[in-house]
Tab-separated table of C-alpha atoms in Angstrom:
chain	number	residue	atom	x	y	z
O	872	UNK	CA	-28.094	-13.169	6.778
O	873	UNK	CA	-26.116	-10.643	4.673
O	874	UNK	CA	-22.870	-9.331	6.133
O	875	UNK	CA	-21.689	-5.741	5.774
O	876	UNK	CA	-17.928	-5.641	5.338
O	877	UNK	CA	-16.467	-2.130	5.781
O	878	UNK	CA	-12.819	-1.689	4.777
O	879	UNK	CA	-10.714	1.451	4.687
O	880	UNK	CA	-7.377	1.988	2.962
O	881	UNK	CA	-4.997	4.080	5.068
O	882	UNK	CA	-2.088	5.355	3.011
O	883	UNK	CA	0.268	8.322	3.146
O	884	UNK	CA	3.252	8.586	0.775
O	885	UNK	CA	6.613	10.229	1.276
O	886	UNK	CA	6.747	13.025	-1.300
O	887	UNK	CA	9.866	13.814	-3.314
O	888	UNK	CA	11.423	17.262	-3.277
O	889	UNK	CA	12.452	19.082	-6.461
O	890	UNK	CA	15.598	17.081	-7.087
O	891	UNK	CA	17.651	18.435	-10.006
O	892	UNK	CA	20.721	17.345	-11.982
O	893	UNK	CA	22.776	19.695	-9.792
O	894	UNK	CA	21.865	17.595	-6.741
O	895	UNK	CA	23.008	14.338	-8.317
O	896	UNK	CA	26.232	13.127	-6.771
O	897	UNK	CA	26.160	15.997	-4.250
O	898	UNK	CA	23.437	14.871	-1.858
O	899	UNK	CA	20.988	12.004	-1.582
O	900	UNK	CA	18.185	13.745	0.293
O	901	UNK	CA	15.261	12.835	-1.939
O	902	UNK	CA	12.209	13.633	0.170
O	903	UNK	CA	10.511	16.910	1.079
O	904	UNK	CA	10.446	16.665	4.880
O	905	UNK	CA	8.565	19.924	5.389
O	906	UNK	CA	5.809	18.965	2.979
O	907	UNK	CA	5.579	15.443	4.403
O	908	UNK	CA	5.220	16.793	7.937
O	909	UNK	CA	2.677	19.434	6.963
O	910	UNK	CA	0.576	16.987	4.927
O	911	UNK	CA	0.580	14.322	7.626
O	912	UNK	CA	-0.293	16.694	10.461
O	913	UNK	CA	-3.196	18.091	8.439
O	914	UNK	CA	-4.457	14.561	7.705
O	915	UNK	CA	-4.126	13.631	11.373
O	916	UNK	CA	-6.092	16.684	12.497
O	917	UNK	CA	-8.883	16.526	9.935
O	918	UNK	CA	-9.177	12.786	9.303
O	919	UNK	CA	-7.298	10.196	11.339
O	920	UNK	CA	-7.791	11.391	14.894
O	921	UNK	CA	-11.495	12.349	14.662
O	922	UNK	CA	-12.296	9.339	12.443
O	923	UNK	CA	-10.581	6.850	14.761
O	924	UNK	CA	-12.308	8.426	17.748
O	925	UNK	CA	-15.631	7.953	15.943
O	926	UNK	CA	-14.893	4.305	15.089
O	927	UNK	CA	-13.948	3.557	18.691
O	928	UNK	CA	-17.133	5.218	19.921
O	929	UNK	CA	-19.259	3.178	17.498
O	930	UNK	CA	-17.614	-0.100	18.528
O	931	UNK	CA	-18.340	0.651	22.176
O	932	UNK	CA	-21.844	1.931	21.507
O	933	UNK	CA	-22.879	-1.237	19.661
O	934	UNK	CA	-20.922	-3.527	22.003
O	935	UNK	CA	-18.924	-5.121	19.218
O	936	UNK	CA	-21.769	-5.441	16.704
O	937	UNK	CA	-20.024	-2.798	14.595
O	938	UNK	CA	-16.834	-4.150	13.046
O	939	UNK	CA	-14.456	-2.968	10.312
O	940	UNK	CA	-11.070	-3.492	8.672
O	941	UNK	CA	-8.091	-1.310	7.792
O	942	UNK	CA	-5.392	-1.738	5.176
O	943	UNK	CA	-2.509	0.455	6.427
O	944	UNK	CA	0.567	0.963	4.254
O	945	UNK	CA	4.060	0.784	5.703
O	946	UNK	CA	4.792	4.338	4.588
O	947	UNK	CA	1.737	5.564	6.523
O	948	UNK	CA	2.994	3.754	9.627
O	949	UNK	CA	6.422	5.369	9.152
O	950	UNK	CA	4.902	8.825	8.893
O	951	UNK	CA	2.671	8.269	11.927
O	952	UNK	CA	5.685	7.198	13.987
O	953	UNK	CA	7.731	10.135	12.717
O	954	UNK	CA	5.255	13.000	12.949
O	955	UNK	CA	2.032	11.921	14.721
O	956	UNK	CA	2.514	8.984	17.127
O	957	UNK	CA	-0.884	9.769	18.640
O	958	UNK	CA	-2.485	8.522	15.412
O	959	UNK	CA	-0.700	5.193	15.767
O	960	UNK	CA	-1.873	5.018	19.389
O	961	UNK	CA	-5.463	5.550	18.224
O	962	UNK	CA	-5.167	2.606	15.814
O	963	UNK	CA	-3.756	0.487	18.643
O	964	UNK	CA	-6.780	1.419	20.744
O	965	UNK	CA	-9.036	0.198	17.936
O	966	UNK	CA	-7.047	-3.041	17.664
O	967	UNK	CA	-7.496	-3.654	21.394
O	968	UNK	CA	-11.288	-3.847	20.974
O	969	UNK	CA	-11.028	-7.088	18.966
O	970	UNK	CA	-13.512	-5.637	16.458
O	971	UNK	CA	-10.972	-4.432	13.904
O	972	UNK	CA	-9.039	-6.499	11.370
O	973	UNK	CA	-5.790	-5.227	9.880
O	974	UNK	CA	-5.194	-6.399	6.319
O	975	UNK	CA	-1.875	-7.327	4.788
O	976	UNK	CA	-0.353	-5.415	1.880
O	977	UNK	CA	3.087	-4.375	0.612
O	978	UNK	CA	5.107	-2.277	3.039
O	979	UNK	CA	5.876	0.348	0.391
O	980	UNK	CA	2.356	0.459	-1.119
O	981	UNK	CA	4.090	-0.652	-4.276
O	982	UNK	CA	3.539	-2.380	-7.611
O	983	UNK	CA	6.297	-4.891	-6.845
O	984	UNK	CA	4.169	-7.933	-7.704
O	985	UNK	CA	4.086	-6.853	-11.345
O	986	UNK	CA	7.885	-6.753	-11.648
O	987	UNK	CA	9.644	-8.708	-8.913
O	988	UNK	CA	8.211	-11.683	-7.066
O	989	UNK	CA	11.096	-11.643	-4.589
O	990	UNK	CA	10.630	-7.957	-3.817
O	991	UNK	CA	6.888	-8.449	-3.389
O	992	UNK	CA	7.362	-11.353	-0.986
O	993	UNK	CA	9.973	-9.437	0.997
O	994	UNK	CA	7.654	-6.444	1.440
O	995	UNK	CA	4.569	-8.503	2.294
O	996	UNK	CA	6.396	-10.538	4.941
O	997	UNK	CA	7.960	-7.411	6.452
O	998	UNK	CA	4.582	-5.656	6.602
O	999	UNK	CA	2.868	-8.689	8.152
O	1000	UNK	CA	5.523	-8.886	10.871
O	1001	UNK	CA	5.156	-5.182	11.589
O	1002	UNK	CA	1.367	-5.367	11.834
O	1003	UNK	CA	1.637	-8.283	14.218
O	1004	UNK	CA	4.119	-6.379	16.378
O	1005	UNK	CA	1.992	-3.207	16.457
O	1006	UNK	CA	-1.520	-4.633	16.670
O	1007	UNK	CA	-1.062	-8.104	18.109
O	1008	UNK	CA	-2.357	-10.235	15.241
O	1009	UNK	CA	-0.831	-11.599	12.069
O	1010	UNK	CA	-2.889	-10.537	9.014
O	1011	UNK	CA	-4.780	-13.331	7.256
O	1012	UNK	CA	-6.622	-11.185	4.695
O	1013	UNK	CA	-4.844	-9.280	1.932
O	1014	UNK	CA	-5.633	-6.145	-0.053
O	1015	UNK	CA	-3.067	-5.168	-2.647
O	1016	UNK	CA	-2.090	-1.585	-3.418
O	1017	UNK	CA	-5.186	0.231	-4.757
O	1018	UNK	CA	-6.999	-3.129	-4.898
O	1019	UNK	CA	-4.810	-4.404	-7.781
O	1020	UNK	CA	-5.558	-8.078	-8.391
O	1021	UNK	CA	-5.339	-10.997	-10.813
O	1022	UNK	CA	-5.293	-14.821	-10.650
O	1023	UNK	CA	-1.521	-14.946	-10.173
O	1024	UNK	CA	-1.684	-12.707	-7.132
O	1025	UNK	CA	-4.265	-14.979	-5.511
O	1026	UNK	CA	-2.057	-18.010	-6.218
O	1027	UNK	CA	0.943	-16.351	-4.533
O	1028	UNK	CA	-0.830	-15.491	-1.277
O	1029	UNK	CA	-1.448	-18.863	0.462
O	1030	UNK	CA	2.257	-19.539	0.983
O	1031	UNK	CA	2.503	-16.107	2.639
O	1032	UNK	CA	-0.148	-17.090	5.174
O	1033	UNK	CA	-3.245	-15.427	3.689
O	1034	UNK	CA	-6.677	-17.009	3.397
O	1035	UNK	CA	-8.718	-14.136	1.933
O	1036	UNK	CA	-8.004	-11.556	-0.758
O	1037	UNK	CA	-9.964	-8.430	-1.667
O	1038	UNK	CA	-10.517	-7.278	-5.248
O	1039	UNK	CA	-12.638	-4.908	-7.261
O	1040	UNK	CA	-16.057	-6.243	-8.278
O	1041	UNK	CA	-15.514	-5.135	-11.861
O	1042	UNK	CA	-18.313	-5.745	-14.356
O	1043	UNK	CA	-15.945	-6.899	-17.101
O	1044	UNK	CA	-14.748	-9.719	-14.823
O	1045	UNK	CA	-18.050	-10.676	-13.205
O	1046	UNK	CA	-20.297	-10.416	-16.264
O	1047	UNK	CA	-23.849	-11.157	-15.133
O	1048	UNK	CA	-22.834	-12.181	-11.624
O	1049	UNK	CA	-23.123	-10.032	-8.492
O	1050	UNK	CA	-20.181	-8.775	-6.391
O	1051	UNK	CA	-22.290	-9.406	-3.286
O	1052	UNK	CA	-21.174	-13.005	-2.810
O	1053	UNK	CA	-18.043	-14.760	-1.639
O	1054	UNK	CA	-16.081	-16.388	-4.473
O	1055	UNK	CA	-12.854	-18.311	-4.893
O	1056	UNK	CA	-10.080	-17.265	-7.302
O	1057	UNK	CA	-9.582	-19.294	-10.471
O	1058	UNK	CA	-6.940	-21.933	-9.815
O	1059	UNK	CA	-6.762	-21.283	-6.062
O	1060	UNK	CA	-9.847	-22.948	-4.559
O	1061	UNK	CA	-8.665	-22.713	-0.959
O	1062	UNK	CA	-8.529	-18.895	-1.081
O	1063	UNK	CA	-11.618	-16.752	-0.454
O	1064	UNK	CA	-12.209	-13.830	-2.819
O	1065	UNK	CA	-14.101	-10.854	-1.417
O	1066	UNK	CA	-15.304	-8.374	-4.054
O	1067	UNK	CA	-15.827	-4.666	-3.525
O	1068	UNK	CA	-19.282	-3.369	-4.382
O	1069	UNK	CA	-18.063	-0.584	-6.667
O	1070	UNK	CA	-21.381	1.254	-6.934
O	1071	UNK	CA	-22.215	1.482	-3.233
O	1072	UNK	CA	-18.575	2.197	-2.350
O	1073	UNK	CA	-18.527	5.067	-4.836
O	1074	UNK	CA	-21.809	6.431	-3.468
O	1075	UNK	CA	-20.096	6.809	-0.123
O	1076	UNK	CA	-16.530	7.558	-1.223
O	1077	UNK	CA	-16.927	9.582	-4.431
O	1078	UNK	CA	-20.427	10.923	-4.839
O	1079	UNK	CA	-21.276	11.867	-1.262
O	1080	UNK	CA	-20.543	15.554	-1.764
O	1081	UNK	CA	-21.699	15.824	-5.394
O	1082	UNK	CA	-24.707	18.134	-5.434
O	1083	UNK	CA	-25.357	17.282	-9.089
O	1084	UNK	CA	-25.812	13.582	-8.220
O	1085	UNK	CA	-29.403	12.357	-8.209
O	1086	UNK	CA	-28.807	10.654	-4.851
O	1087	UNK	CA	-27.676	13.817	-3.096
O	1088	UNK	CA	-27.941	14.413	-0.201
O	1089	UNK	CA	-26.904	10.948	0.908
O	1090	UNK	CA	-28.230	10.033	4.349
O	1091	UNK	CA	-27.594	6.940	6.432
O	1092	UNK	CA	-31.241	5.887	6.138
O	1093	UNK	CA	-31.177	6.218	2.352
O	1094	UNK	CA	-27.925	4.250	2.053
O	1095	UNK	CA	-29.191	1.577	4.440
O	1096	UNK	CA	-32.383	1.227	2.398
O	1097	UNK	CA	-30.302	0.543	-0.724
O	1098	UNK	CA	-28.395	-2.168	1.149
O	1099	UNK	CA	-31.557	-3.648	2.669
O	1100	UNK	CA	-32.973	-3.881	-0.841
O	1101	UNK	CA	-30.258	-6.430	-1.639
O	1102	UNK	CA	-31.174	-8.719	1.258
O	1103	UNK	CA	-32.616	-11.448	-0.935
O	1104	UNK	CA	-29.717	-11.486	-3.374
O	1105	UNK	CA	-26.617	-10.871	-1.272
O	1106	UNK	CA	-24.289	-12.896	0.904
O	1107	UNK	CA	-21.884	-10.061	1.736
O	1108	UNK	CA	-21.777	-6.381	0.749
O	1109	UNK	CA	-18.209	-5.117	0.752
O	1110	UNK	CA	-17.703	-1.372	1.089
O	1111	UNK	CA	-14.086	-0.396	0.533
O	1112	UNK	CA	-12.786	3.178	0.341
O	1113	UNK	CA	-9.897	5.486	1.098
O	1114	UNK	CA	-10.070	6.607	4.738
O	1115	UNK	CA	-9.465	10.147	3.480
O	1116	UNK	CA	-13.163	10.389	2.661
O	1117	UNK	CA	-13.686	11.196	6.335
O	1118	UNK	CA	-12.589	14.793	6.797
O	1119	UNK	CA	-10.241	15.288	3.845
O	1120	UNK	CA	-12.087	14.350	0.674
O	1121	UNK	CA	-15.301	15.507	2.314
O	1122	UNK	CA	-14.951	18.036	5.115
O	1123	UNK	CA	-16.765	17.713	8.407
O	1124	UNK	CA	-19.114	20.458	7.213
O	1125	UNK	CA	-20.506	18.193	4.470
O	1126	UNK	CA	-21.992	15.906	7.114
O	1127	UNK	CA	-19.728	12.936	6.331
O	1128	UNK	CA	-18.975	12.239	10.021
O	1129	UNK	CA	-22.658	12.380	10.941
O	1130	UNK	CA	-23.410	10.017	8.033
O	1131	UNK	CA	-20.823	7.540	9.297
O	1132	UNK	CA	-22.008	7.840	12.894
O	1133	UNK	CA	-25.630	7.099	12.017
O	1134	UNK	CA	-24.924	4.374	9.425
O	1135	UNK	CA	-24.424	1.388	11.791
O	1136	UNK	CA	-27.796	1.916	13.485
O	1137	UNK	CA	-29.572	2.378	10.148
O	1138	UNK	CA	-28.131	-0.859	8.763
O	1139	UNK	CA	-28.679	-2.861	11.936
O	1140	UNK	CA	-32.339	-1.792	11.926
O	1141	UNK	CA	-32.834	-4.812	9.666
O	1142	UNK	CA	-31.933	-7.642	12.031
O	1143	UNK	CA	-30.913	-9.807	9.109
O	1144	UNK	CA	-27.797	-7.668	8.573
O	1145	UNK	CA	-24.539	-7.887	10.518
O	1146	UNK	CA	-21.214	-6.080	10.385
O	1147	UNK	CA	-18.274	-8.431	9.743
O	1148	UNK	CA	-14.572	-8.299	8.947
O	1149	UNK	CA	-13.122	-10.015	5.835
O	1150	UNK	CA	-11.686	-12.870	7.918
O	1151	UNK	CA	-15.050	-13.442	9.603
O	1152	UNK	CA	-16.858	-13.512	6.263
O	1153	UNK	CA	-14.500	-16.102	4.789
O	1154	UNK	CA	-14.711	-18.193	7.973
O	1155	UNK	CA	-18.525	-18.268	8.087
O	1156	UNK	CA	-19.550	-18.164	4.411
O	1157	UNK	CA	-18.913	-20.569	1.557
O	1158	UNK	CA	-17.849	-19.453	-1.930
O	1159	UNK	CA	-20.648	-19.708	-4.468
O	1160	UNK	CA	-18.374	-19.989	-7.477
O	1161	UNK	CA	-15.071	-19.114	-9.101
O	1162	UNK	CA	-13.931	-15.782	-10.569
O	1163	UNK	CA	-11.372	-15.797	-13.369
O	1164	UNK	CA	-9.237	-12.640	-13.607
O	1165	UNK	CA	-6.290	-13.345	-15.919
O	1166	UNK	CA	-5.626	-9.620	-16.460
O	1167	UNK	CA	-4.797	-7.119	-13.741
O	1168	UNK	CA	-7.626	-4.946	-12.458
O	1169	UNK	CA	-7.837	-2.227	-9.814
O	1170	UNK	CA	-10.394	0.071	-8.219
O	1171	UNK	CA	-9.113	3.135	-10.106
O	1172	UNK	CA	-11.067	5.058	-12.767
O	1173	UNK	CA	-13.844	3.766	-14.957
O	1174	UNK	CA	-11.574	1.289	-16.722
O	1175	UNK	CA	-10.683	-0.522	-13.478
O	1176	UNK	CA	-7.179	-1.018	-14.903
O	1177	UNK	CA	-3.553	0.018	-14.238
O	1178	UNK	CA	-3.380	3.110	-16.452
O	1179	UNK	CA	-3.227	5.444	-13.451
O	1180	UNK	CA	0.326	4.154	-12.840
O	1181	UNK	CA	1.332	2.609	-16.186
O	1182	UNK	CA	-0.678	4.528	-18.779
O	1183	UNK	CA	2.117	6.376	-20.578
O	1184	UNK	CA	5.730	5.888	-21.663
O	1185	UNK	CA	7.146	8.046	-18.868
O	1186	UNK	CA	5.573	5.863	-16.205
O	1187	UNK	CA	6.676	2.633	-17.878
O	1188	UNK	CA	10.224	3.908	-18.380
O	1189	UNK	CA	10.497	4.990	-14.748
O	1190	UNK	CA	9.183	1.781	-13.234
O	1191	UNK	CA	11.243	-0.486	-15.513
O	1192	UNK	CA	14.364	1.513	-14.645
O	1193	UNK	CA	13.538	1.165	-10.941
O	1194	UNK	CA	13.002	-2.586	-10.863
O	1195	UNK	CA	16.032	-3.266	-13.047
O	1196	UNK	CA	18.037	-2.238	-9.965
O	1197	UNK	CA	16.307	-4.672	-7.566
O	1198	UNK	CA	18.842	-7.545	-7.803
O	1199	UNK	CA	21.752	-5.184	-7.091
O	1200	UNK	CA	20.022	-3.570	-4.106
O	1201	UNK	CA	19.366	-6.876	-2.381
O	1202	UNK	CA	22.827	-8.214	-3.289
O	1203	UNK	CA	24.655	-5.481	-1.382
O	1204	UNK	CA	22.442	-5.784	1.727
O	1205	UNK	CA	22.974	-2.128	2.568
O	1206	UNK	CA	20.148	-1.029	4.957
O	1207	UNK	CA	20.184	2.596	3.757
O	1208	UNK	CA	20.027	1.628	0.088
O	1209	UNK	CA	17.282	-0.923	0.766
O	1210	UNK	CA	15.294	1.690	2.707
O	1211	UNK	CA	15.488	4.270	-0.107
O	1212	UNK	CA	14.738	1.634	-2.733
O	1213	UNK	CA	11.497	0.674	-0.990
O	1214	UNK	CA	10.417	4.293	-0.665
O	1215	UNK	CA	11.007	4.812	-4.393
O	1216	UNK	CA	8.577	1.982	-5.152
O	1217	UNK	CA	5.507	3.747	-3.701
O	1218	UNK	CA	2.796	3.793	-6.358
O	1219	UNK	CA	2.104	7.512	-5.874
O	1220	UNK	CA	5.386	8.415	-7.602
O	1221	UNK	CA	4.083	6.883	-10.828
O	1222	UNK	CA	0.566	8.277	-10.405
O	1223	UNK	CA	2.108	11.761	-10.323
O	1224	UNK	CA	3.396	11.114	-13.861
O	1225	UNK	CA	-0.057	10.282	-15.194
O	1226	UNK	CA	-1.356	12.394	-18.063
O	1227	UNK	CA	-4.772	10.773	-17.848
O	1228	UNK	CA	-6.364	12.610	-14.952
O	1229	UNK	CA	-3.810	15.266	-14.133
O	1230	UNK	CA	-6.281	18.086	-14.764
O	1231	UNK	CA	-8.831	16.609	-12.319
O	1232	UNK	CA	-6.969	15.464	-9.190
O	1233	UNK	CA	-8.767	14.510	-6.003
O	1234	UNK	CA	-8.392	17.283	-3.436
O	1235	UNK	CA	-7.257	14.813	-0.754
O	1236	UNK	CA	-4.431	13.476	-2.957
O	1237	UNK	CA	-2.687	16.642	-4.210
O	1238	UNK	CA	0.126	16.294	-6.740
O	1239	UNK	CA	3.269	18.093	-5.527
O	1240	UNK	CA	4.466	18.640	-9.101
O	1241	UNK	CA	3.417	21.251	-11.632
O	1242	UNK	CA	3.065	18.694	-14.405
O	1243	UNK	CA	3.540	14.972	-15.098
O	1244	UNK	CA	6.792	15.841	-16.863
O	1245	UNK	CA	8.159	17.585	-13.758
O	1246	UNK	CA	7.300	14.460	-11.751
O	1247	UNK	CA	9.057	12.223	-14.274
O	1248	UNK	CA	12.199	14.363	-14.511
O	1249	UNK	CA	12.479	14.618	-10.732
O	1250	UNK	CA	12.025	10.888	-10.290
O	1251	UNK	CA	14.605	9.998	-12.933
O	1252	UNK	CA	17.113	12.415	-11.401
O	1253	UNK	CA	16.601	10.710	-8.054
O	1254	UNK	CA	16.976	7.294	-9.659
O	1255	UNK	CA	20.189	8.366	-11.402
O	1256	UNK	CA	21.686	9.441	-8.081
O	1257	UNK	CA	20.490	6.220	-6.469
O	1258	UNK	CA	22.233	4.205	-9.191
O	1259	UNK	CA	25.441	6.186	-8.577
O	1260	UNK	CA	25.212	5.112	-4.941
O	1261	UNK	CA	24.766	1.500	-6.061
O	1262	UNK	CA	27.879	1.805	-8.227
O	1263	UNK	CA	29.797	3.226	-5.257
O	1264	UNK	CA	28.589	0.325	-3.107
O	1265	UNK	CA	29.795	-2.122	-5.768
O	1266	UNK	CA	33.231	-0.490	-5.862
O	1267	UNK	CA	33.458	-0.519	-2.069
O	1268	UNK	CA	32.504	-4.186	-1.965
O	1269	UNK	CA	35.108	-5.043	-4.624
O	1270	UNK	CA	37.742	-3.052	-2.722
O	1271	UNK	CA	36.972	-4.903	0.496
O	1272	UNK	CA	37.215	-8.211	-1.325
O	1273	UNK	CA	40.636	-7.279	-2.791
O	1274	UNK	CA	41.855	-6.175	0.632
O	1275	UNK	CA	40.679	-9.431	2.194
O	1276	UNK	CA	42.433	-11.468	-0.501
O	1277	UNK	CA	45.603	-9.447	-0.142
O	1278	UNK	CA	45.591	-9.856	3.619
O	1279	UNK	CA	45.011	-13.591	3.313
O	1280	UNK	CA	47.881	-13.843	0.789
O	1281	UNK	CA	50.253	-11.894	3.061
O	1282	UNK	CA	49.553	-13.950	6.158
O	1283	UNK	CA	49.673	-17.317	4.412
O	1284	UNK	CA	53.075	-18.634	3.261
O	1285	UNK	CA	53.484	-19.070	-0.459
O	1286	UNK	CA	53.304	-22.643	-1.774
O	1287	UNK	CA	56.590	-24.440	-1.074
O	1288	UNK	CA	57.894	-21.745	1.270
O	1289	UNK	CA	57.926	-23.972	4.359
O	1290	UNK	CA	59.902	-26.660	2.563
O	1291	UNK	CA	62.397	-24.075	1.308
O	1292	UNK	CA	62.779	-22.655	4.806
O	1293	UNK	CA	63.522	-26.090	6.218
O	1294	UNK	CA	66.110	-26.796	3.503
O	1295	UNK	CA	67.754	-23.453	4.078
O	1296	UNK	CA	68.022	-24.071	7.789
O	1297	UNK	CA	69.603	-27.453	7.125
O	1298	UNK	CA	72.175	-25.826	4.866
O	1299	UNK	CA	72.803	-23.040	7.384
O	1300	UNK	CA	71.696	-20.362	4.897
O	1301	UNK	CA	69.036	-17.660	5.282
O	1302	UNK	CA	65.951	-18.005	3.143
O	1303	UNK	CA	64.340	-15.083	1.338
O	1304	UNK	CA	60.709	-15.558	0.374
O	1305	UNK	CA	59.795	-14.596	-3.151
């Protein structure tokens, strides 16, 4: 009985303002509050609120037979709380149905795993605790930022409490094998590896509105027929996309909401198919083999690699400069510095520096900068100011330490002083301390 596993990534970044060299040392307001508010409210109106209302309606209509999962970044949660708390309430309403799984990820939607194991673990634990507080369940399935994955990531997850990890079903990793089965990661047999069906996911998430595509117009019945055609050679079909496809990437006028509303019925028309969450799949299915992914892969671009964030020297310079500061940030334990440091790790900052696809951005992920070079210069100016604040924190800490030592030295008698005082009193003479 094949399972349909529907997962959506929910992510909103904090966008940087045009921060120049004249701002450095004068103010440390890095983010564009007006743009962040405007962008989030538009996303809430066009995507999150109507999409969550639809998902709740489908869950109730099919009495729990329709199930899905969300991977929500910490920055998205921050923005919901700050500008649109009604969106967060709508996710809580979905959680209350018991038909929605919330996946773990890094709180900052970052690339921390590539550069700092300690930073990665800190963010994952913080995000898991927050999800449990908001939605009532600790996450047991994990989807990394933009589906980035390799063997080492899988090996790091069990000690953080995860049993399942999602990854891209990339051809160069699978070879002749199908993504429509449950696997285990190489070297981590107790973990379940759920692979995204890249083709079917792209049909829904990328090609839906493409009138030049041979499959256009995509209807629920047509999509369901493609899935039903895999019945004899599939254990689980994982469909994973950005939630923006509903209302932002494809407007309501394209029919995307009607497609999503009619899809559960079309797929359930074949009684051999069920909707399941990642945790349910790994609990009820057995891995059919092992997948070895020594190199990092992602769901981005045709190459399924990391070049969207690390494809040029500007991006590499910026991210190396950022993570070189990690030990100092955690050493000072300053909440404001730690907060800004996490926000600076969001992967979008480095994607804005990409020269690979800058001329063809997705309309739902606009780049706030005029060019990759503007993005790089702005980011490095921000980082320079942030480092100045770290230096100031170091000086303040050293000053406090000197003051503490001086105070301790003043209050505590010098070695031998008590003996000298006693001798002086015996001789009837005053004693002056050195």
